[in-house]
């Protein structure tokens, strides 16, 4: 299978069809950052009746010219007032109270002086002042939140006002994480050989999955033998919606992941992309589940996880991928190294509403330099047809927040 153009690999991911989405009802306060699987439609007007927006006195607008009105009653919020406002009189009314019948305007407390059982109007107000109209907040049958929206705090507030106790949401995909390599040490495990290295891929992938709205299933490290990898991937596929492996997808004698994926009867969507880092990326599908074989080097695994795992997490929730591109200006030259799509760690600076990038502190070398992702980092995007860039050139940058 020939290496794909990067844009073609992205189109394959974008065009994937999911047969059955996993949806469930969740209690409203537990839905933050979930994606709605239904439209939220108002079943009533808010407010349902004209309502006071301030503390003051409900009056007839035409009575302002009288200059002095009798206080006939008090109307606390939540009360069922039966009295009406008649000409020459007013009813003291509080924020959130229903406007009494006969009143069309509210004059605030600050605009009057109380003298005994009367108010003296010191400053007039326009017609309808501080009266919330029927449906001011939302109208009956109005679609307020669309299916596919990621739930934020305001959405929860609106749904609470509609008494939506348990909205229907897409379940967050379960993402199983496996790192392959006999040389890998788990967190806290003691080193017994100079050939052993500390695993970081499985932990950074767990963090990425959490950050971008998946549910990680940390399965740790497995050794570089085919049977262990076969059983590990098979078990992971049973427990999750997406299986992410690191290492074992290249062309070495112990790179078994690519063979295991085929043996498990998965449809290989692509194997190998003209992208740096991570050209040996492999993506496969089995029913509505996915296996993504990432490279073993830490920087490669991180970048390809952002490019391929994050969009799949969103796709399984019918949501929009939260990563986005912006235009930025180079503050120093950029040397285009290879005829591939490149994703290069850069420093992102926002000044006066404009983005700028530089490479101060970023090291050149292999795709293992994970420290290049530290700080206010973004990824400078160059296509395989791009050439080197000069200071002041406009470039595309992938934001990670």
mmCIF file of C-alpha atoms in Angstrom:
data_model
loop_
_atom_site.group_PDB
_atom_site.id
_atom_site.type_symbol
_atom_site.label_atom_id
_atom_site.label_comp_id
_atom_site.label_asym_id
_atom_site.label_seq_id
_atom_site.Cartn_x
_atom_site.Cartn_y
_atom_site.Cartn_z
ATOM 1 C CA UNK A 1 0.000 0.000 0.000
ATOM 2 C CA UNK A 2 1.592 3.280 -1.173
ATOM 3 C CA UNK A 3 2.035 6.200 1.184
ATOM 4 C CA UNK A 4 -0.906 8.593 0.974
ATOM 5 C CA UNK A 5 -0.921 12.337 0.584
ATOM 6 C CA UNK A 6 -1.747 13.790 4.021
ATOM 7 C CA UNK A 7 -4.879 15.546 2.736
ATOM 8 C CA UNK A 8 -6.175 12.232 1.378
ATOM 9 C CA UNK A 9 -5.738 10.566 4.764
ATOM 10 C CA UNK A 10 -7.706 13.415 6.367
ATOM 11 C CA UNK A 11 -10.481 13.016 3.813
ATOM 12 C CA UNK A 12 -10.734 9.299 4.622
ATOM 13 C CA UNK A 13 -11.205 10.143 8.300
ATOM 14 C CA UNK A 14 -13.730 12.874 7.490
ATOM 15 C CA UNK A 15 -15.792 10.640 5.187
ATOM 16 C CA UNK A 16 -16.028 7.685 7.567
ATOM 17 C CA UNK A 17 -19.580 6.605 8.292
ATOM 18 C CA UNK A 18 -20.663 5.286 11.678
ATOM 19 C CA UNK A 19 -23.539 2.783 11.639
ATOM 20 C CA UNK A 20 -24.605 2.983 15.257
ATOM 21 C CA UNK A 21 -23.723 5.796 17.618
ATOM 22 C CA UNK A 22 -23.702 5.082 21.334
ATOM 23 C CA UNK A 23 -26.118 7.378 23.103
ATOM 24 C CA UNK A 24 -27.495 7.495 26.630
ATOM 25 C CA UNK A 25 -29.352 9.736 29.052
ATOM 26 C CA UNK A 26 -27.206 11.419 31.702
ATOM 27 C CA UNK A 27 -28.274 13.495 34.675
ATOM 28 C CA UNK A 28 -27.996 17.144 33.675
ATOM 29 C CA UNK A 29 -25.208 18.105 36.082
ATOM 30 C CA UNK A 30 -23.045 15.275 34.702
ATOM 31 C CA UNK A 31 -23.247 16.333 31.045
ATOM 32 C CA UNK A 32 -20.585 19.059 30.910
ATOM 33 C CA UNK A 33 -18.401 18.557 27.794
ATOM 34 C CA UNK A 34 -20.649 15.819 26.421
ATOM 35 C CA UNK A 35 -22.213 16.189 22.959
ATOM 36 C CA UNK A 36 -25.992 16.476 22.696
ATOM 37 C CA UNK A 37 -27.765 13.690 20.806
ATOM 38 C CA UNK A 38 -31.066 15.583 20.570
ATOM 39 C CA UNK A 39 -32.310 19.079 19.851
ATOM 40 C CA UNK A 40 -33.341 21.068 22.914
ATOM 41 C CA UNK A 41 -36.624 22.814 22.105
ATOM 42 C CA UNK A 42 -38.518 25.168 24.414
ATOM 43 C CA UNK A 43 -41.855 23.761 25.566
ATOM 44 C CA UNK A 44 -43.003 27.109 26.966
ATOM 45 C CA UNK A 45 -42.363 30.844 26.732
ATOM 46 C CA UNK A 46 -39.847 32.415 29.079
ATOM 47 C CA UNK A 47 -41.181 34.445 30.700
ATOM 48 C CA UNK A 48 -44.705 33.165 30.248
ATOM 49 C CA UNK A 49 -46.195 36.475 31.432
ATOM 50 C CA UNK A 50 -44.953 40.082 31.497
ATOM 51 C CA UNK A 51 -42.472 40.205 34.375
ATOM 52 C CA UNK A 52 -40.687 42.908 36.330
ATOM 53 C CA UNK A 53 -36.969 43.288 35.586
ATOM 54 C CA UNK A 54 -36.269 45.580 38.572
ATOM 55 C CA UNK A 55 -37.514 46.546 42.001
ATOM 56 C CA UNK A 56 -39.939 49.441 41.597
ATOM 57 C CA UNK A 57 -43.552 50.387 41.105
ATOM 58 C CA UNK A 58 -45.899 49.011 38.451
ATOM 59 C CA UNK A 59 -47.834 51.843 36.861
ATOM 60 C CA UNK A 60 -49.826 52.909 33.853
ATOM 61 C CA UNK A 61 -47.458 54.833 31.599
ATOM 62 C CA UNK A 62 -49.993 57.597 31.048
ATOM 63 C CA UNK A 63 -50.025 58.280 34.816
ATOM 64 C CA UNK A 64 -46.420 59.513 34.827
ATOM 65 C CA UNK A 65 -47.722 62.985 34.094
ATOM 66 C CA UNK A 66 -49.645 62.966 37.385
ATOM 67 C CA UNK A 67 -46.354 63.165 39.259
ATOM 68 C CA UNK A 68 -47.758 61.474 42.373
ATOM 69 C CA UNK A 69 -49.390 58.046 42.732
ATOM 70 C CA UNK A 70 -50.969 56.118 45.592
ATOM 71 C CA UNK A 71 -49.370 52.788 46.588
ATOM 72 C CA UNK A 72 -52.306 50.376 46.561
ATOM 73 C CA UNK A 73 -50.524 47.075 47.232
ATOM 74 C CA UNK A 74 -47.246 45.140 47.380
ATOM 75 C CA UNK A 75 -46.353 42.415 44.857
ATOM 76 C CA UNK A 76 -43.491 40.137 46.065
ATOM 77 C CA UNK A 77 -41.834 37.731 43.640
ATOM 78 C CA UNK A 78 -43.656 34.394 43.550
ATOM 79 C CA UNK A 79 -46.949 35.772 44.822
ATOM 80 C CA UNK A 80 -50.307 35.350 43.069
ATOM 81 C CA UNK A 81 -51.435 38.964 43.063
ATOM 82 C CA UNK A 82 -55.102 39.424 42.207
ATOM 83 C CA UNK A 83 -55.215 43.229 42.403
ATOM 84 C CA UNK A 84 -54.927 45.348 39.282
ATOM 85 C CA UNK A 85 -53.350 48.732 38.756
ATOM 86 C CA UNK A 86 -55.938 51.446 38.253
ATOM 87 C CA UNK A 87 -55.351 55.015 37.157
ATOM 88 C CA UNK A 88 -53.754 57.190 39.825
ATOM 89 C CA UNK A 89 -52.365 54.203 41.719
ATOM 90 C CA UNK A 90 -49.316 51.908 41.619
ATOM 91 C CA UNK A 91 -48.302 48.557 43.080
ATOM 92 C CA UNK A 92 -44.867 48.028 44.600
ATOM 93 C CA UNK A 93 -43.308 45.238 42.559
ATOM 94 C CA UNK A 94 -40.025 43.313 42.888
ATOM 95 C CA UNK A 95 -37.543 41.783 40.457
ATOM 96 C CA UNK A 96 -39.043 38.617 38.997
ATOM 97 C CA UNK A 97 -42.609 39.411 40.007
ATOM 98 C CA UNK A 98 -45.401 39.109 37.476
ATOM 99 C CA UNK A 99 -46.586 42.510 36.329
ATOM 100 C CA UNK A 100 -50.030 43.282 37.776
ATOM 101 C CA UNK A 101 -52.945 43.534 35.394
ATOM 102 C CA UNK A 102 -53.435 47.061 34.148
ATOM 103 C CA UNK A 103 -49.735 48.014 34.445
ATOM 104 C CA UNK A 104 -47.601 48.533 31.357
ATOM 105 C CA UNK A 105 -44.481 50.175 32.819
ATOM 106 C CA UNK A 106 -42.248 49.824 35.868
ATOM 107 C CA UNK A 107 -40.647 52.868 37.436
ATOM 108 C CA UNK A 108 -37.583 51.928 39.516
ATOM 109 C CA UNK A 109 -37.259 52.676 43.212
ATOM 110 C CA UNK A 110 -34.344 55.006 42.424
ATOM 111 C CA UNK A 111 -36.630 57.294 40.405
ATOM 112 C CA UNK A 112 -39.157 58.027 43.131
ATOM 113 C CA UNK A 113 -39.493 59.385 46.661
ATOM 114 C CA UNK A 114 -41.897 57.661 49.041
ATOM 115 C CA UNK A 115 -44.091 59.997 51.077
ATOM 116 C CA UNK A 116 -46.380 58.023 53.335
ATOM 117 C CA UNK A 117 -48.603 55.856 51.144
ATOM 118 C CA UNK A 118 -47.662 57.667 47.937
ATOM 119 C CA UNK A 119 -44.727 57.952 45.579
ATOM 120 C CA UNK A 120 -43.457 61.176 44.062
ATOM 121 C CA UNK A 121 -42.045 60.657 40.568
ATOM 122 C CA UNK A 122 -38.659 62.377 40.317
ATOM 123 C CA UNK A 123 -37.572 61.018 36.952
ATOM 124 C CA UNK A 124 -39.789 59.622 34.219
ATOM 125 C CA UNK A 125 -39.076 56.459 32.192
ATOM 126 C CA UNK A 126 -40.054 55.314 28.682
ATOM 127 C CA UNK A 127 -43.164 53.259 27.978
ATOM 128 C CA UNK A 128 -42.685 49.588 28.966
ATOM 129 C CA UNK A 129 -39.542 50.305 30.993
ATOM 130 C CA UNK A 130 -38.170 47.273 32.923
ATOM 131 C CA UNK A 131 -41.010 45.003 31.833
ATOM 132 C CA UNK A 132 -39.831 41.673 30.437
ATOM 133 C CA UNK A 133 -42.033 40.740 27.507
ATOM 134 C CA UNK A 134 -43.529 37.274 27.035
ATOM 135 C CA UNK A 135 -40.881 35.071 25.390
ATOM 136 C CA UNK A 136 -38.054 37.579 25.911
ATOM 137 C CA UNK A 137 -35.673 34.774 26.945
ATOM 138 C CA UNK A 138 -37.055 32.144 24.580
ATOM 139 C CA UNK A 139 -40.310 31.368 22.819
ATOM 140 C CA UNK A 140 -42.293 28.156 22.842
ATOM 141 C CA UNK A 141 -41.143 25.717 20.092
ATOM 142 C CA UNK A 142 -37.873 27.621 19.584
ATOM 143 C CA UNK A 143 -34.834 25.369 19.080
ATOM 144 C CA UNK A 144 -32.393 26.566 21.716
ATOM 145 C CA UNK A 145 -29.532 24.063 21.528
ATOM 146 C CA UNK A 146 -28.872 21.980 18.436
ATOM 147 C CA UNK A 147 -28.063 18.285 18.363
ATOM 148 C CA UNK A 148 -24.300 17.905 18.044
ATOM 149 C CA UNK A 149 -23.511 20.828 20.354
ATOM 150 C CA UNK A 150 -20.860 20.301 23.003
ATOM 151 C CA UNK A 151 -22.501 21.048 26.341
ATOM 152 C CA UNK A 152 -21.091 24.038 28.214
ATOM 153 C CA UNK A 153 -22.215 25.791 31.407
ATOM 154 C CA UNK A 154 -24.765 28.001 29.627
ATOM 155 C CA UNK A 155 -26.365 24.969 27.964
ATOM 156 C CA UNK A 156 -26.776 23.350 31.376
ATOM 157 C CA UNK A 157 -28.424 26.511 32.708
ATOM 158 C CA UNK A 158 -30.863 26.703 29.802
ATOM 159 C CA UNK A 159 -31.748 23.018 30.076
ATOM 160 C CA UNK A 160 -32.320 23.434 33.811
ATOM 161 C CA UNK A 161 -34.758 26.266 33.090
ATOM 162 C CA UNK A 162 -36.610 23.860 30.781
ATOM 163 C CA UNK A 163 -36.620 21.114 33.431
ATOM 164 C CA UNK A 164 -34.565 18.821 31.200
ATOM 165 C CA UNK A 165 -33.485 16.390 33.905
ATOM 166 C CA UNK A 166 -31.537 13.899 31.774
ATOM 167 C CA UNK A 167 -30.684 14.999 28.236
ATOM 168 C CA UNK A 168 -29.739 12.469 25.584
ATOM 169 C CA UNK A 169 -25.999 12.613 24.847
ATOM 170 C CA UNK A 170 -23.428 10.741 22.824
ATOM 171 C CA UNK A 171 -21.317 8.543 25.044
ATOM 172 C CA UNK A 172 -17.680 9.539 25.127
ATOM 173 C CA UNK A 173 -15.689 6.950 23.173
ATOM 174 C CA UNK A 174 -13.616 4.552 25.232
ATOM 175 C CA UNK A 175 -10.048 4.708 23.997
ATOM 176 C CA UNK A 176 -7.772 1.814 24.922
ATOM 177 C CA UNK A 177 -4.074 2.694 25.013
ATOM 178 C CA UNK A 178 -1.296 0.162 24.472
ATOM 179 C CA UNK A 179 2.418 0.848 24.149
ATOM 180 C CA UNK A 180 4.481 -1.919 22.562
ATOM 181 C CA UNK A 181 8.145 -2.469 23.223
ATOM 182 C CA UNK A 182 10.149 -4.941 25.317
ATOM 183 C CA UNK A 183 12.451 -2.079 26.297
ATOM 184 C CA UNK A 184 9.715 0.009 27.926
ATOM 185 C CA UNK A 185 9.449 0.660 31.650
ATOM 186 C CA UNK A 186 6.177 1.539 33.323
ATOM 187 C CA UNK A 187 5.865 4.571 35.577
ATOM 188 C CA UNK A 188 7.578 3.775 38.884
ATOM 189 C CA UNK A 189 9.198 0.576 37.603
ATOM 190 C CA UNK A 190 12.906 0.187 38.419
ATOM 191 C CA UNK A 191 15.452 0.175 35.609
ATOM 192 C CA UNK A 192 17.581 -2.982 35.482
ATOM 193 C CA UNK A 193 19.309 -2.464 32.126
ATOM 194 C CA UNK A 194 20.818 0.450 30.248
ATOM 195 C CA UNK A 195 18.758 -0.653 27.223
ATOM 196 C CA UNK A 196 15.496 0.044 29.005
ATOM 197 C CA UNK A 197 13.692 3.353 28.495
ATOM 198 C CA UNK A 198 10.889 4.994 30.415
ATOM 199 C CA UNK A 199 7.519 4.849 28.641
ATOM 200 C CA UNK A 200 5.829 8.205 28.187
ATOM 201 C CA UNK A 201 3.592 7.536 25.185
ATOM 202 C CA UNK A 202 0.827 5.755 27.057
ATOM 203 C CA UNK A 203 0.621 8.572 29.630
ATOM 204 C CA UNK A 204 0.603 11.445 27.169
ATOM 205 C CA UNK A 205 -2.004 9.613 25.096
ATOM 206 C CA UNK A 206 -4.172 9.165 28.173
ATOM 207 C CA UNK A 207 -3.919 12.911 28.803
ATOM 208 C CA UNK A 208 -4.767 13.727 25.163
ATOM 209 C CA UNK A 209 -7.827 11.457 25.252
ATOM 210 C CA UNK A 210 -9.071 13.132 28.437
ATOM 211 C CA UNK A 211 -8.380 16.637 27.107
ATOM 212 C CA UNK A 212 -10.275 16.007 23.880
ATOM 213 C CA UNK A 213 -13.373 14.327 25.348
ATOM 214 C CA UNK A 214 -12.681 10.621 25.243
ATOM 215 C CA UNK A 215 -12.559 8.123 28.105
ATOM 216 C CA UNK A 216 -9.095 6.566 28.302
ATOM 217 C CA UNK A 217 -8.536 2.938 29.196
ATOM 218 C CA UNK A 218 -4.888 2.648 30.188
ATOM 219 C CA UNK A 219 -3.576 -0.831 29.358
ATOM 220 C CA UNK A 220 0.121 -0.077 29.830
ATOM 221 C CA UNK A 221 3.069 -1.626 27.997
ATOM 222 C CA UNK A 222 3.325 -5.017 26.306
ATOM 223 C CA UNK A 223 6.417 -6.787 25.021
ATOM 224 C CA UNK A 224 7.486 -7.093 21.397
ATOM 225 C CA UNK A 225 6.229 -10.592 20.700
ATOM 226 C CA UNK A 226 3.423 -11.273 18.297
ATOM 227 C CA UNK A 227 1.249 -13.376 20.607
ATOM 228 C CA UNK A 228 1.292 -10.780 23.380
ATOM 229 C CA UNK A 229 0.428 -8.005 20.939
ATOM 230 C CA UNK A 230 -2.313 -10.074 19.276
ATOM 231 C CA UNK A 231 -3.972 -10.889 22.581
ATOM 232 C CA UNK A 232 -3.478 -7.356 23.911
ATOM 233 C CA UNK A 233 -5.043 -5.691 20.880
ATOM 234 C CA UNK A 234 -7.850 -8.257 20.729
ATOM 235 C CA UNK A 235 -8.757 -7.644 24.392
ATOM 236 C CA UNK A 236 -8.476 -3.871 23.936
ATOM 237 C CA UNK A 237 -10.776 -3.950 20.907
ATOM 238 C CA UNK A 238 -13.375 -5.853 22.935
ATOM 239 C CA UNK A 239 -13.327 -3.247 25.718
ATOM 240 C CA UNK A 240 -13.208 -0.017 23.726
ATOM 241 C CA UNK A 241 -14.324 1.981 20.712
ATOM 242 C CA UNK A 242 -10.839 3.038 19.653
ATOM 243 C CA UNK A 243 -7.605 1.149 20.241
ATOM 244 C CA UNK A 244 -4.442 3.238 20.078
ATOM 245 C CA UNK A 245 -1.074 1.519 19.964
ATOM 246 C CA UNK A 246 2.388 3.070 19.852
ATOM 247 C CA UNK A 247 5.307 1.356 18.184
ATOM 248 C CA UNK A 248 5.341 -1.732 15.997
ATOM 249 C CA UNK A 249 4.013 -0.171 12.785
ATOM 250 C CA UNK A 250 7.295 0.391 10.968
ATOM 251 C CA UNK A 251 9.287 -2.159 8.961
ATOM 252 C CA UNK A 252 11.505 -3.690 11.652
ATOM 253 C CA UNK A 253 11.767 -7.377 12.535
ATOM 254 C CA UNK A 254 9.738 -6.838 15.723
ATOM 255 C CA UNK A 255 7.102 -4.486 14.333
ATOM 256 C CA UNK A 256 4.098 -6.794 14.706
ATOM 257 C CA UNK A 257 1.220 -4.364 15.228
ATOM 258 C CA UNK A 258 0.536 -3.949 11.512
ATOM 259 C CA UNK A 259 0.344 -7.753 11.078
ATOM 260 C CA UNK A 260 -1.897 -8.207 14.111
ATOM 261 C CA UNK A 261 -4.375 -5.633 12.835
ATOM 262 C CA UNK A 262 -4.804 -7.608 9.618
ATOM 263 C CA UNK A 263 -5.066 -10.937 11.451
ATOM 264 C CA UNK A 264 -7.914 -9.552 13.554
ATOM 265 C CA UNK A 265 -9.949 -9.038 10.387
ATOM 266 C CA UNK A 266 -9.813 -5.258 10.417
ATOM 267 C CA UNK A 267 -10.189 -3.200 7.260
ATOM 268 C CA UNK A 268 -7.005 -1.195 6.799
ATOM 269 C CA UNK A 269 -8.037 2.317 5.792
ATOM 270 C CA UNK A 270 -4.463 3.396 5.171
ATOM 271 C CA UNK A 271 -0.927 2.451 6.138
ATOM 272 C CA UNK A 272 1.683 5.117 5.645
ATOM 273 C CA UNK A 273 1.159 8.837 5.018
ATOM 274 C CA UNK A 274 3.521 11.407 3.592
ATOM 275 C CA UNK A 275 3.674 13.316 6.854
ATOM 276 C CA UNK A 276 6.458 14.309 9.228
ATOM 277 C CA UNK A 277 6.498 13.172 11.948
ATOM 278 C CA UNK A 278 4.696 9.839 11.856
ATOM 279 C CA UNK A 279 4.816 8.560 8.284
ATOM 280 C CA UNK A 280 4.143 4.941 9.362
ATOM 281 C CA UNK A 281 0.752 5.822 10.872
ATOM 282 C CA UNK A 282 -1.825 3.052 10.372
ATOM 283 C CA UNK A 283 -5.598 3.352 10.712
ATOM 284 C CA UNK A 284 -7.976 0.392 10.507
ATOM 285 C CA UNK A 285 -11.693 -0.187 11.072
ATOM 286 C CA UNK A 286 -13.732 -3.097 12.380
ATOM 287 C CA UNK A 287 -17.459 -2.416 12.341
ATOM 288 C CA UNK A 288 -17.801 0.890 14.253
ATOM 289 C CA UNK A 289 -14.495 0.460 16.069
ATOM 290 C CA UNK A 290 -11.063 1.713 15.100
ATOM 291 C CA UNK A 291 -7.457 0.745 15.613
ATOM 292 C CA UNK A 292 -4.823 3.431 15.215
ATOM 293 C CA UNK A 293 -1.219 2.331 15.101
ATOM 294 C CA UNK A 294 1.013 5.266 16.017
ATOM 295 C CA UNK A 295 4.807 5.449 15.736
ATOM 296 C CA UNK A 296 6.895 4.748 18.811
ATOM 297 C CA UNK A 297 8.873 7.992 19.094
ATOM 298 C CA UNK A 298 7.231 10.298 21.628
ATOM 299 C CA UNK A 299 6.923 13.426 19.492
ATOM 300 C CA UNK A 300 5.646 11.384 16.527
ATOM 301 C CA UNK A 301 3.093 9.595 18.675
ATOM 302 C CA UNK A 302 1.880 12.870 20.172
ATOM 303 C CA UNK A 303 1.470 14.690 16.866
ATOM 304 C CA UNK A 304 -0.206 11.794 15.063
ATOM 305 C CA UNK A 305 -2.555 11.300 18.029
ATOM 306 C CA UNK A 306 -3.630 14.922 17.670
ATOM 307 C CA UNK A 307 -4.070 14.568 13.909
ATOM 308 C CA UNK A 308 -5.893 11.213 13.807
ATOM 309 C CA UNK A 309 -7.133 10.124 17.247
ATOM 310 C CA UNK A 310 -8.729 13.442 18.234
ATOM 311 C CA UNK A 311 -10.908 13.695 15.064
ATOM 312 C CA UNK A 312 -12.070 10.101 15.547
ATOM 313 C CA UNK A 313 -13.066 10.819 19.142
ATOM 314 C CA UNK A 314 -15.166 13.704 17.821
ATOM 315 C CA UNK A 315 -16.620 11.645 14.953
ATOM 316 C CA UNK A 316 -17.921 8.968 17.318
ATOM 317 C CA UNK A 317 -19.905 11.708 19.081
ATOM 318 C CA UNK A 318 -21.016 13.486 15.893
ATOM 319 C CA UNK A 319 -19.154 16.459 17.302
ATOM 320 C CA UNK A 320 -16.766 18.947 15.781
ATOM 321 C CA UNK A 321 -13.063 18.436 16.261
ATOM 322 C CA UNK A 322 -11.887 21.032 18.764
ATOM 323 C CA UNK A 323 -8.526 21.534 17.041
ATOM 324 C CA UNK A 324 -8.529 24.454 14.629
ATOM 325 C CA UNK A 325 -6.204 26.251 12.265
ATOM 326 C CA UNK A 326 -5.336 29.928 12.357
ATOM 327 C CA UNK A 327 -3.084 32.192 10.343
ATOM 328 C CA UNK A 328 0.090 33.431 12.004
ATOM 329 C CA UNK A 329 3.168 35.455 11.079
ATOM 330 C CA UNK A 330 6.689 34.043 11.264
ATOM 331 C CA UNK A 331 9.118 35.935 13.460
ATOM 332 C CA UNK A 332 12.059 33.960 12.115
ATOM 333 C CA UNK A 333 12.746 31.880 8.993
ATOM 334 C CA UNK A 334 11.500 28.308 8.694
ATOM 335 C CA UNK A 335 13.514 25.699 6.834
ATOM 336 C CA UNK A 336 11.314 23.218 4.956
ATOM 337 C CA UNK A 337 13.159 19.926 5.303
ATOM 338 C CA UNK A 338 11.257 17.311 3.319
ATOM 339 C CA UNK A 339 8.649 16.969 0.602
ATOM 340 C CA UNK A 340 5.993 15.888 3.079
ATOM 341 C CA UNK A 341 3.307 17.548 5.124
ATOM 342 C CA UNK A 342 5.185 18.735 8.199
ATOM 343 C CA UNK A 343 3.901 19.577 11.667
ATOM 344 C CA UNK A 344 6.581 21.498 13.509
ATOM 345 C CA UNK A 345 6.399 22.529 17.148
ATOM 346 C CA UNK A 346 6.546 26.304 17.497
ATOM 347 C CA UNK A 347 5.932 28.954 20.134
ATOM 348 C CA UNK A 348 2.607 30.734 19.718
ATOM 349 C CA UNK A 349 2.306 34.405 20.685
ATOM 350 C CA UNK A 350 -0.903 36.451 20.561
ATOM 351 C CA UNK A 351 -0.328 40.206 20.305
ATOM 352 C CA UNK A 352 -2.970 42.834 19.510
ATOM 353 C CA UNK A 353 -5.286 40.180 18.127
ATOM 354 C CA UNK A 354 -2.679 38.664 15.797
ATOM 355 C CA UNK A 355 -0.808 35.372 16.098
ATOM 356 C CA UNK A 356 2.964 35.154 15.747
ATOM 357 C CA UNK A 357 5.264 32.127 15.896
ATOM 358 C CA UNK A 358 8.924 31.530 16.550
ATOM 359 C CA UNK A 359 11.084 28.531 17.428
ATOM 360 C CA UNK A 360 13.010 29.815 20.434
ATOM 361 C CA UNK A 361 14.032 26.867 22.628
ATOM 362 C CA UNK A 362 12.740 24.271 20.162
ATOM 363 C CA UNK A 363 15.364 21.642 19.368
ATOM 364 C CA UNK A 364 16.145 20.163 15.963
ATOM 365 C CA UNK A 365 16.667 16.431 15.739
ATOM 366 C CA UNK A 366 14.650 13.228 15.666
ATOM 367 C CA UNK A 367 10.957 12.691 16.286
ATOM 368 C CA UNK A 368 11.689 11.678 19.867
ATOM 369 C CA UNK A 369 12.041 15.213 21.289
ATOM 370 C CA UNK A 370 8.863 15.424 23.365
ATOM 371 C CA UNK A 371 10.130 18.487 25.255
ATOM 372 C CA UNK A 372 9.424 20.511 22.103
ATOM 373 C CA UNK A 373 5.745 20.293 23.077
ATOM 374 C CA UNK A 374 6.281 22.164 26.359
ATOM 375 C CA UNK A 375 5.093 25.738 26.827
ATOM 376 C CA UNK A 376 2.632 27.721 24.702
ATOM 377 C CA UNK A 377 3.133 25.387 21.790
ATOM 378 C CA UNK A 378 1.264 25.067 18.520
ATOM 379 C CA UNK A 379 2.065 23.128 15.356
ATOM 380 C CA UNK A 380 3.252 24.968 12.255
ATOM 381 C CA UNK A 381 1.654 23.322 9.223
ATOM 382 C CA UNK A 382 3.419 23.073 5.867
ATOM 383 C CA UNK A 383 2.178 20.968 2.959
ATOM 384 C CA UNK A 384 4.412 18.727 0.916
ATOM 385 C CA UNK A 385 4.401 21.342 -1.842
ATOM 386 C CA UNK A 386 5.465 24.199 0.434
ATOM 387 C CA UNK A 387 8.949 25.665 0.375
ATOM 388 C CA UNK A 388 11.033 27.274 3.110
ATOM 389 C CA UNK A 389 9.570 30.417 4.678
ATOM 390 C CA UNK A 390 11.040 33.816 5.513
ATOM 391 C CA UNK A 391 10.495 36.072 8.504
ATOM 392 C CA UNK A 392 7.207 37.931 8.047
ATOM 393 C CA UNK A 393 5.591 35.208 5.915
ATOM 394 C CA UNK A 394 2.050 34.124 6.748
ATOM 395 C CA UNK A 395 1.710 30.496 7.804
ATOM 396 C CA UNK A 396 -0.983 28.092 9.002
ATOM 397 C CA UNK A 397 -0.817 26.944 12.618
ATOM 398 C CA UNK A 398 -2.749 24.199 14.408
ATOM 399 C CA UNK A 399 -3.965 25.387 17.821
ATOM 400 C CA UNK A 400 -3.914 22.763 20.555
ATOM 401 C CA UNK A 401 -6.427 24.497 22.881
#
